Amino acid sequence: MSVRIALLGCTGSIGGAALAVLRRLGPEYELYGVSAHSSVEGLLDCCREFRPRRVVLCDPESADRFARHRGNGCRLDAGEGSLADLAADPNVDLIVNALVGAVGLVPTLAALEAGKRVALANKEPLVMGGPLVRRALQRGGGELIPVDSEHSALFQLLEGRPQSDVRRLVITASGGPFRGRSREELAEVTPAQALAHPTWSMGPKISVDSATLANKGLEVIEAHVLFAVPYASLSVVIHPQSVVHGLVELLDGSFLAHLGTPTMELPLQYALTYPQRRPVPDSALCLRELGSLTFEPADEIAFPALALARRAGEAGGTSPAVYSAANEVANLAFRQGRISFNEIPDAIEHALETVVGEPVEGLEDVLRADARARAAAEEWVEGATLARES
Ligand code: MG
């Protein structure tokens, strides 16, 4: 019997890489269900090739448009609420969550509660709802396999190793397109420059997050939730070549490192075939061609989003959700040309100072903090825009 997959976010950058992996893995894996936000054309292409039995379109208008074009035999549901229903579908064995942003939290919880394996590329569920995700894992008996490259690396390095042997986890960051620039030099950078990532090809939200190092901030929180290590035992190092994805420092001072070509297909495929491995064509690393690998500290003055994430993570409760939501708003406002690059962390800081963190007892606490943080960040963005215009 084949493994039946639901791919949430099939038209994005990670979704495309997941489809490439499924194409290669062949009939042993069946794409049972897919979702997209509003990209009808991308979804139709995917449906023509993979013939999924269930389709979810989050945007209702796009769902109407899709309904006019689709062929027979696939069930269509509209609206974000249907994502959780697809994620918990009894016919699905494995969920690939390739969504972007907060929208991925509820379907992740639904899948874990239903005891499914979740290949998680979407950072925000772990960041916003860490305690809820852990609870859902315990209750439902599901499994979480990280797809974010750094966490996939750590997951592989930690496999079968007693936690007492581990002293520290290190995640690497490419440093993004603005590595080496001072805060003053960053004042005028444009969204187009921020989107040109040197080593990874990614969607627009995460490309800007990489440029601000908010992405690495989210990843520190993500690692804390996934591997249950204190923040003091988590560090970030800038590694511009993006070949070493993660390192584990052991009790005796030994370091284990995970190396791989920077392509999302590697962690995605491993999450699908875990604990087995399959070949990935063109992914071999040529050490002689690489020549040298370099490491340097992160500049937390020029890129304050990283330290803010640590602060939010250490505060715990709903503070990571506030960080994540405020970052989503500020990231988009920058891409829309409403605020400058350096104002992204300023907006996040404003939200963290305005929205008081609370304990996370249930989903409502996270959603309330998310809404308040969005409002606070939006208010800050509007203030900054007005100040510029006057
Ligand atoms: Mg990553």
CSV table of C-alpha atoms and ligand atoms in Angstrom, one decimal:
chain,number,residue,atom,x,y,z
A,1,MET,CA,0.0,0.0,0.0
A,2,SER,CA,1.2,3.5,-0.8
A,3,VAL,CA,1.7,6.2,1.7
A,4,ARG,CA,-1.0,8.8,1.3
A,5,ILE,CA,0.1,12.4,1.6
A,6,ALA,CA,-1.7,15.7,2.2
A,7,LEU,CA,0.4,18.6,1.0
A,8,LEU,CA,-0.6,21.9,2.5
A,9,GLY,CA,0.7,24.8,0.5
A,10,CYS,CA,1.4,23.0,-2.8
A,11,THR,CA,1.9,26.1,-4.9
A,12,GLY,CA,4.6,27.8,-2.8
A,13,SER,CA,8.4,27.3,-3.0
A,14,ILE,CA,8.5,24.4,-0.5
A,15,GLY,CA,5.4,22.9,-2.0
A,16,GLY,CA,7.1,22.8,-5.4
A,17,ALA,CA,10.1,21.1,-3.9
A,18,ALA,CA,7.8,18.6,-2.2
A,19,LEU,CA,6.1,17.8,-5.6
A,20,ALA,CA,9.5,17.3,-7.1
A,21,VAL,CA,10.3,14.8,-4.4
A,22,LEU,CA,7.0,13.0,-4.9
A,23,ARG,CA,7.5,12.8,-8.6
A,24,ARG,CA,10.8,11.1,-8.0
A,25,LEU,CA,9.6,8.7,-5.2
A,26,GLY,CA,6.9,7.4,-7.6
A,27,PRO,CA,3.7,5.4,-6.9
A,28,GLU,CA,4.8,4.3,-3.4
A,29,TYR,CA,3.6,7.7,-2.3
A,30,GLU,CA,0.2,9.0,-3.3
A,31,LEU,CA,-0.7,12.6,-3.2
A,32,TYR,CA,-4.1,12.3,-1.7
A,33,GLY,CA,-4.9,15.9,-0.9
A,34,VAL,CA,-3.5,19.4,-1.6
A,35,SER,CA,-4.2,22.9,-0.6
A,36,ALA,CA,-3.3,26.3,-2.0
A,37,HIS,CA,-4.1,29.8,-0.8
A,38,SER,CA,-5.4,31.4,-4.1
A,39,SER,CA,-3.1,30.2,-6.9
A,40,VAL,CA,-5.7,28.5,-9.1
A,41,GLU,CA,-3.3,28.0,-12.1
A,42,GLY,CA,-0.6,26.3,-9.9
A,43,LEU,CA,-3.2,24.2,-8.3
A,44,LEU,CA,-4.7,23.1,-11.7
A,45,ASP,CA,-1.2,22.1,-12.9
A,46,CYS,CA,-0.7,20.1,-9.7
A,47,CYS,CA,-4.1,18.4,-10.1
A,48,ARG,CA,-3.5,17.5,-13.8
A,49,GLU,CA,-0.3,15.8,-12.9
A,50,PHE,CA,-1.0,14.1,-9.5
A,51,ARG,CA,-4.8,13.7,-9.6
A,52,PRO,CA,-5.4,14.3,-5.8
A,53,ARG,CA,-8.7,13.2,-4.4
A,54,ARG,CA,-9.2,16.3,-2.2
A,55,VAL,CA,-8.4,19.9,-2.8
A,56,VAL,CA,-8.6,22.9,-0.4
A,57,LEU,CA,-8.5,26.5,-1.6
A,58,CYS,CA,-8.3,28.9,1.3
A,59,ASP,CA,-9.5,31.9,-0.7
A,60,PRO,CA,-13.3,31.3,-1.4
A,61,GLU,CA,-13.3,33.4,-4.7
A,62,SER,CA,-10.4,31.3,-6.0
A,63,ALA,CA,-12.3,28.2,-5.1
A,64,ASP,CA,-15.2,29.3,-7.3
A,65,ARG,CA,-12.8,29.9,-10.1
A,66,PHE,CA,-11.1,26.5,-9.6
A,67,ALA,CA,-14.5,24.8,-9.5
A,68,ARG,CA,-15.2,26.0,-13.0
A,69,HIS,CA,-12.0,24.4,-14.4
A,70,ARG,CA,-11.5,21.2,-12.4
A,71,GLY,CA,-12.1,17.8,-13.8
A,72,ASN,CA,-14.3,15.2,-12.2
A,73,GLY,CA,-13.6,13.1,-9.2
A,74,CYS,CA,-12.0,15.5,-6.7
A,75,ARG,CA,-13.6,16.9,-3.7
A,76,LEU,CA,-13.2,20.7,-3.3
A,77,ASP,CA,-13.4,22.6,0.0
A,78,ALA,CA,-13.1,26.3,0.4
A,79,GLY,CA,-11.8,28.3,3.3
A,80,GLU,CA,-8.9,28.2,5.8
A,81,GLY,CA,-11.0,26.1,8.2
A,82,SER,CA,-10.9,23.2,5.7
A,83,LEU,CA,-7.1,22.8,6.1
A,84,ALA,CA,-7.5,21.2,9.5
A,85,ASP,CA,-10.2,18.8,8.1
A,86,LEU,CA,-7.8,17.7,5.3
A,87,ALA,CA,-4.9,17.4,7.8
A,88,ALA,CA,-7.0,15.0,10.0
A,89,ASP,CA,-8.6,13.1,7.1
A,90,PRO,CA,-8.6,9.4,8.1
A,91,ASN,CA,-7.3,8.5,4.6
A,92,VAL,CA,-4.1,10.5,5.0
A,93,ASP,CA,-1.0,9.0,6.5
A,94,LEU,CA,1.4,11.9,6.3
A,95,ILE,CA,1.0,15.6,6.2
A,96,VAL,CA,3.5,17.9,4.5
A,97,ASN,CA,3.0,21.3,6.0
A,98,ALA,CA,4.5,23.7,3.5
A,99,LEU,CA,2.3,26.7,4.6
A,100,VAL,CA,3.7,30.1,5.3
A,101,GLY,CA,2.8,31.9,8.6
A,102,ALA,CA,0.3,31.5,11.4
A,103,VAL,CA,-2.3,29.7,9.2
A,104,GLY,CA,-0.4,26.4,9.7
A,105,LEU,CA,-0.9,26.1,13.4
A,106,VAL,CA,-4.5,24.7,13.5
A,107,PRO,CA,-4.0,22.1,10.8
A,108,THR,CA,-0.7,21.0,12.5
A,109,LEU,CA,-2.5,20.5,15.8
A,110,ALA,CA,-5.3,18.6,14.1
A,111,ALA,CA,-2.9,16.3,12.3
A,112,LEU,CA,-0.9,15.5,15.5
A,113,GLU,CA,-4.1,15.0,17.6
A,114,ALA,CA,-5.2,12.5,14.9
A,115,GLY,CA,-1.9,10.6,15.4
A,116,LYS,CA,-0.4,11.5,12.0
A,117,ARG,CA,3.1,12.0,10.9
A,118,VAL,CA,3.7,15.7,10.1
A,119,ALA,CA,6.6,16.8,7.9
A,120,LEU,CA,6.8,20.3,9.1
A,121,ALA,CA,8.4,23.1,7.0
A,122,ASN,CA,6.1,25.8,8.4
A,123,LYS,CA,8.0,27.4,11.4
A,124,GLU,CA,5.2,29.4,12.9
A,125,PRO,CA,3.2,26.5,14.5
A,126,LEU,CA,6.2,25.6,16.7
A,127,VAL,CA,7.0,29.2,17.4
A,128,MET,CA,3.5,30.4,18.2
A,129,GLY,CA,2.0,27.3,19.7
A,130,GLY,CA,5.0,25.4,21.1
A,131,PRO,CA,3.2,24.2,24.3
A,132,LEU,CA,0.1,23.2,22.2
A,133,VAL,CA,2.2,21.3,19.7
A,134,ARG,CA,3.9,19.3,22.5
A,135,ARG,CA,0.5,18.6,24.1
A,136,ALA,CA,-1.0,17.4,20.8
A,137,LEU,CA,2.0,15.2,20.2
A,138,GLN,CA,1.5,13.5,23.6
A,139,ARG,CA,-2.2,13.2,23.3
A,140,GLY,CA,-2.5,12.0,19.7
A,141,GLY,CA,0.6,10.0,19.4
A,142,GLY,CA,1.5,11.7,16.2
A,143,GLU,CA,5.1,12.4,15.0
A,144,LEU,CA,6.8,15.6,14.0
A,145,ILE,CA,9.6,15.4,11.4
A,146,PRO,CA,11.3,18.8,10.9
A,147,VAL,CA,11.8,19.9,7.3
A,148,ASP,CA,13.5,23.2,8.0
A,149,SER,CA,17.0,22.4,6.9
A,150,GLU,CA,18.8,23.3,10.2
A,151,HIS,CA,16.3,21.3,12.3
A,152,SER,CA,16.3,18.4,9.9
A,153,ALA,CA,20.1,18.4,10.3
A,154,LEU,CA,19.9,18.5,14.1
A,155,PHE,CA,17.1,15.8,14.1
A,156,GLN,CA,19.5,13.6,12.1
A,157,LEU,CA,22.4,14.3,14.4
A,158,LEU,CA,20.5,13.7,17.5
A,159,GLU,CA,18.8,10.4,16.4
A,160,GLY,CA,19.4,7.7,19.0
A,161,ARG,CA,21.6,9.9,21.2
A,162,PRO,CA,20.9,10.3,24.9
A,163,GLN,CA,20.0,14.0,25.7
A,164,SER,CA,22.5,13.8,28.6
A,165,ASP,CA,25.4,13.5,26.0
A,166,VAL,CA,24.4,16.8,24.4
A,167,ARG,CA,25.9,20.1,25.6
A,168,ARG,CA,24.8,22.5,22.9
A,169,LEU,CA,23.0,22.8,19.5
A,170,VAL,CA,24.3,25.1,16.9
A,171,ILE,CA,22.2,26.3,13.9
A,172,THR,CA,23.9,28.0,11.0
A,173,ALA,CA,22.7,31.0,9.1
A,174,SER,CA,23.8,32.1,5.7
A,175,GLY,CA,23.7,35.7,6.9
A,176,GLY,CA,21.4,36.6,4.0
A,177,PRO,CA,22.1,39.2,1.2
A,178,PHE,CA,23.1,42.0,3.6
A,179,ARG,CA,25.8,40.1,5.7
A,180,GLY,CA,28.6,42.4,6.7
A,181,ARG,CA,26.6,45.6,6.5
A,182,SER,CA,26.1,48.0,9.4
A,183,ARG,CA,22.7,49.3,10.6
A,184,GLU,CA,23.4,52.6,8.9
A,185,GLU,CA,24.2,50.9,5.6
A,186,LEU,CA,20.9,48.9,5.9
A,187,ALA,CA,18.7,52.0,6.1
A,188,GLU,CA,18.1,52.3,2.4
A,189,VAL,CA,18.0,48.7,1.2
A,190,THR,CA,15.0,47.8,-1.0
A,191,PRO,CA,12.7,44.8,-1.0
A,192,ALA,CA,14.1,43.7,-4.3
A,193,GLN,CA,17.6,43.6,-2.8
A,194,ALA,CA,16.3,41.7,0.2
A,195,LEU,CA,14.7,39.1,-2.0
A,196,ALA,CA,17.9,38.2,-3.7
A,197,HIS,CA,19.2,35.5,-1.4
A,198,PRO,CA,22.7,34.3,-2.1
A,199,THR,CA,22.4,30.5,-1.4
A,200,TRP,CA,18.8,29.5,-1.0
A,201,SER,CA,15.9,29.9,-3.4
A,202,MET,CA,12.8,30.7,-1.2
A,203,GLY,CA,9.5,32.5,-1.2
A,204,PRO,CA,9.3,36.2,-0.5
A,205,LYS,CA,8.3,36.1,3.2
A,206,ILE,CA,11.1,33.9,4.2
A,207,SER,CA,13.6,35.6,2.0
A,208,VAL,CA,13.0,38.9,3.8
A,209,ASP,CA,13.1,37.0,7.1
A,210,SER,CA,16.5,35.7,6.1
A,211,ALA,CA,17.7,39.2,5.3
A,212,THR,CA,16.6,40.5,8.8
A,213,LEU,CA,17.7,37.3,10.6
A,214,ALA,CA,14.2,37.0,11.9
A,215,ASN,CA,14.2,33.7,10.2
A,216,LYS,CA,17.1,32.6,12.4
A,217,GLY,CA,15.3,34.0,15.4
A,218,LEU,CA,12.2,31.9,14.6
A,219,GLU,CA,14.5,28.9,14.1
A,220,VAL,CA,16.0,29.3,17.6
A,221,ILE,CA,12.6,29.2,19.1
A,222,GLU,CA,11.7,26.3,16.8
A,223,ALA,CA,14.7,24.3,18.0
A,224,HIS,CA,13.8,25.0,21.6
A,225,VAL,CA,10.4,23.5,21.1
A,226,LEU,CA,11.4,20.6,18.9
A,227,PHE,CA,14.4,19.4,20.9
A,228,ALA,CA,13.4,20.6,24.4
A,229,VAL,CA,16.8,22.3,25.0
A,230,PRO,CA,17.1,25.5,27.0
A,231,TYR,CA,17.9,28.8,25.1
A,232,ALA,CA,21.3,28.9,26.8
A,233,SER,CA,22.3,25.7,25.0
A,234,LEU,CA,21.2,27.0,21.5
A,235,SER,CA,23.5,29.1,19.4
A,236,VAL,CA,23.6,30.6,16.0
A,237,VAL,CA,26.7,30.9,13.8
A,238,ILE,CA,26.9,32.7,10.4
A,239,HIS,CA,28.1,30.3,7.7
A,240,PRO,CA,27.8,32.0,4.3
A,241,GLN,CA,28.3,28.8,2.2
A,242,SER,CA,25.1,27.1,3.7
A,243,VAL,CA,26.7,23.7,3.5
A,244,VAL,CA,26.8,22.9,7.2
A,245,HIS,CA,23.2,23.1,8.4
A,246,GLY,CA,23.6,22.2,12.0
A,247,LEU,CA,26.1,21.1,14.7
A,248,VAL,CA,25.8,19.3,17.9
A,249,GLU,CA,28.3,19.8,20.6
A,250,LEU,CA,28.7,16.8,22.9
A,251,LEU,CA,29.6,16.6,26.5
A,252,ASP,CA,33.3,15.8,25.8
A,253,GLY,CA,33.7,18.8,23.5
A,254,SER,CA,33.3,16.8,20.2
A,255,PHE,CA,31.2,18.4,17.5
A,256,LEU,CA,29.1,16.5,15.0
A,257,ALA,CA,28.1,18.4,11.9
A,258,HIS,CA,25.5,17.8,9.2
A,259,LEU,CA,26.6,18.8,5.7
A,260,GLY,CA,24.5,18.9,2.5
A,261,THR,CA,23.9,20.7,-0.7
A,262,PRO,CA,21.5,23.6,0.0
A,263,THR,CA,18.3,22.2,-1.5
A,264,MET,CA,15.1,21.7,0.4
A,265,GLU,CA,14.6,18.5,-1.5
A,266,LEU,CA,17.0,16.7,0.9
A,267,PRO,CA,15.2,17.5,4.2
A,268,LEU,CA,11.8,17.1,2.5
A,269,GLN,CA,12.6,13.7,1.1
A,270,TYR,CA,14.1,12.5,4.4
A,271,ALA,CA,10.9,13.6,6.2
A,272,LEU,CA,8.8,11.5,3.7
A,273,THR,CA,10.9,8.4,3.7
A,274,TYR,CA,12.1,8.5,7.4
A,275,PRO,CA,13.8,6.5,8.8
A,276,GLN,CA,14.8,5.2,5.4
A,277,ARG,CA,17.0,7.1,2.9
A,278,ARG,CA,16.7,7.3,-0.9
A,279,PRO,CA,19.0,8.8,-3.5
A,280,VAL,CA,18.6,12.5,-4.4
A,281,PRO,CA,20.1,13.2,-7.8
A,282,ASP,CA,22.5,16.0,-8.2
A,283,SER,CA,22.8,16.6,-4.5
A,284,ALA,CA,26.3,15.2,-4.0
A,285,LEU,CA,28.6,17.6,-2.3
A,286,CYS,CA,32.1,18.0,-3.8
A,287,LEU,CA,34.4,19.0,-0.9
A,288,ARG,CA,37.3,19.8,-3.3
A,289,GLU,CA,35.1,22.3,-5.2
A,290,LEU,CA,33.9,23.8,-1.9
A,291,GLY,CA,37.4,24.6,-0.9
A,292,SER,CA,36.7,26.3,2.4
A,293,LEU,CA,33.9,26.6,4.8
A,294,THR,CA,33.8,29.7,7.0
A,295,PHE,CA,32.1,30.7,10.3
A,296,GLU,CA,31.6,34.0,12.0
A,297,PRO,CA,29.4,35.5,14.7
A,298,ALA,CA,26.1,37.1,13.9
A,299,ASP,CA,25.9,40.9,14.1
A,300,GLU,CA,23.1,41.4,16.6
A,301,ILE,CA,23.4,45.2,16.4
A,302,ALA,CA,22.8,45.4,12.6
A,303,PHE,CA,20.2,42.6,12.8
A,304,PRO,CA,18.3,43.1,16.1
A,305,ALA,CA,15.5,40.7,15.1
A,306,LEU,CA,17.7,37.8,16.2
A,307,ALA,CA,18.1,39.0,19.8
A,308,LEU,CA,14.5,40.0,20.0
A,309,ALA,CA,13.5,36.4,19.2
A,310,ARG,CA,15.7,35.1,21.9
A,311,ARG,CA,14.1,37.6,24.3
A,312,ALA,CA,10.6,36.5,23.3
A,313,GLY,CA,11.6,32.8,23.5
A,314,GLU,CA,13.0,33.2,27.0
A,315,ALA,CA,9.9,35.1,28.1
A,316,GLY,CA,7.9,32.1,27.0
A,317,GLY,CA,4.1,31.9,27.1
A,318,THR,CA,2.5,33.9,24.3
A,319,SER,CA,5.6,36.1,23.7
A,320,PRO,CA,7.0,33.9,20.8
A,321,ALA,CA,3.5,34.2,19.1
A,322,VAL,CA,3.7,38.0,19.5
A,323,TYR,CA,7.1,38.0,17.9
A,324,SER,CA,6.0,35.8,15.0
A,325,ALA,CA,2.8,37.8,14.3
A,326,ALA,CA,4.5,41.2,14.6
A,327,ASN,CA,7.2,40.0,12.3
A,328,GLU,CA,4.7,38.8,9.7
A,329,VAL,CA,3.1,42.2,9.6
A,330,ALA,CA,6.4,44.1,9.5
A,331,ASN,CA,7.8,41.8,6.9
A,332,LEU,CA,4.8,42.4,4.6
A,333,ALA,CA,4.8,46.2,5.3
A,334,PHE,CA,8.5,46.3,4.2
A,335,ARG,CA,7.7,44.3,1.0
A,336,GLN,CA,4.9,46.8,0.3
A,337,GLY,CA,7.3,49.7,0.7
A,338,ARG,CA,5.4,51.0,3.7
A,339,ILE,CA,8.4,50.8,6.1
A,340,SER,CA,12.1,50.6,5.8
A,341,PHE,CA,14.3,47.5,6.4
A,342,ASN,CA,15.5,48.8,9.8
A,343,GLU,CA,11.9,49.5,10.9
A,344,ILE,CA,11.0,45.8,10.7
A,345,PRO,CA,12.7,44.9,14.1
A,346,ASP,CA,11.5,48.2,15.5
A,347,ALA,CA,7.9,47.2,14.8
A,348,ILE,CA,8.5,43.8,16.4
A,349,GLU,CA,10.0,45.4,19.5
A,350,HIS,CA,7.0,47.7,19.8
A,351,ALA,CA,4.7,44.7,19.7
A,352,LEU,CA,6.7,42.8,22.3
A,353,GLU,CA,6.6,45.8,24.6
A,354,THR,CA,2.9,46.6,24.1
A,355,VAL,CA,1.4,43.1,24.2
A,356,VAL,CA,1.9,41.5,27.6
A,357,GLY,CA,2.9,37.8,27.4
A,358,GLU,CA,0.5,35.3,29.0
A,359,PRO,CA,0.7,31.6,29.7
A,360,VAL,CA,-0.5,29.3,26.9
A,361,GLU,CA,-3.4,27.2,28.2
A,362,GLY,CA,-5.2,26.7,24.9
A,363,LEU,CA,-5.4,27.8,21.3
A,364,GLU,CA,-7.5,30.9,22.2
A,365,ASP,CA,-4.5,32.3,24.2
A,366,VAL,CA,-2.3,32.0,21.1
A,367,LEU,CA,-4.9,33.4,18.7
A,368,ARG,CA,-5.6,36.3,21.0
A,369,ALA,CA,-1.9,37.2,21.3
A,370,ASP,CA,-1.5,36.8,17.6
A,371,ALA,CA,-4.4,39.2,16.9
A,372,ARG,CA,-3.1,41.8,19.5
A,373,ALA,CA,0.4,41.6,18.1
A,374,ARG,CA,-0.8,42.1,14.6
A,375,ALA,CA,-2.8,45.1,15.7
A,376,ALA,CA,0.2,46.6,17.6
A,377,ALA,CA,2.6,46.1,14.7
A,378,GLU,CA,0.1,47.5,12.2
A,379,GLU,CA,-0.4,50.5,14.4
A,380,TRP,CA,3.3,51.0,14.6
A,381,VAL,CA,3.6,50.7,10.8
A,382,GLU,CA,0.8,53.2,10.3
A,383,GLY,CA,2.5,55.6,12.7
A,384,ALA,CA,5.8,55.3,10.9
A,385,THR,CA,4.1,55.8,7.5
A,386,LEU,CA,2.3,59.0,8.8
A,387,ALA,CA,5.5,60.4,10.3
A,388,ARG,CA,7.2,60.0,6.9
A,389,GLU,CA,4.4,61.7,5.0
A,390,SER,CA,4.1,64.7,7.3
B,1,MG,MG,16.0,27.1,7.8
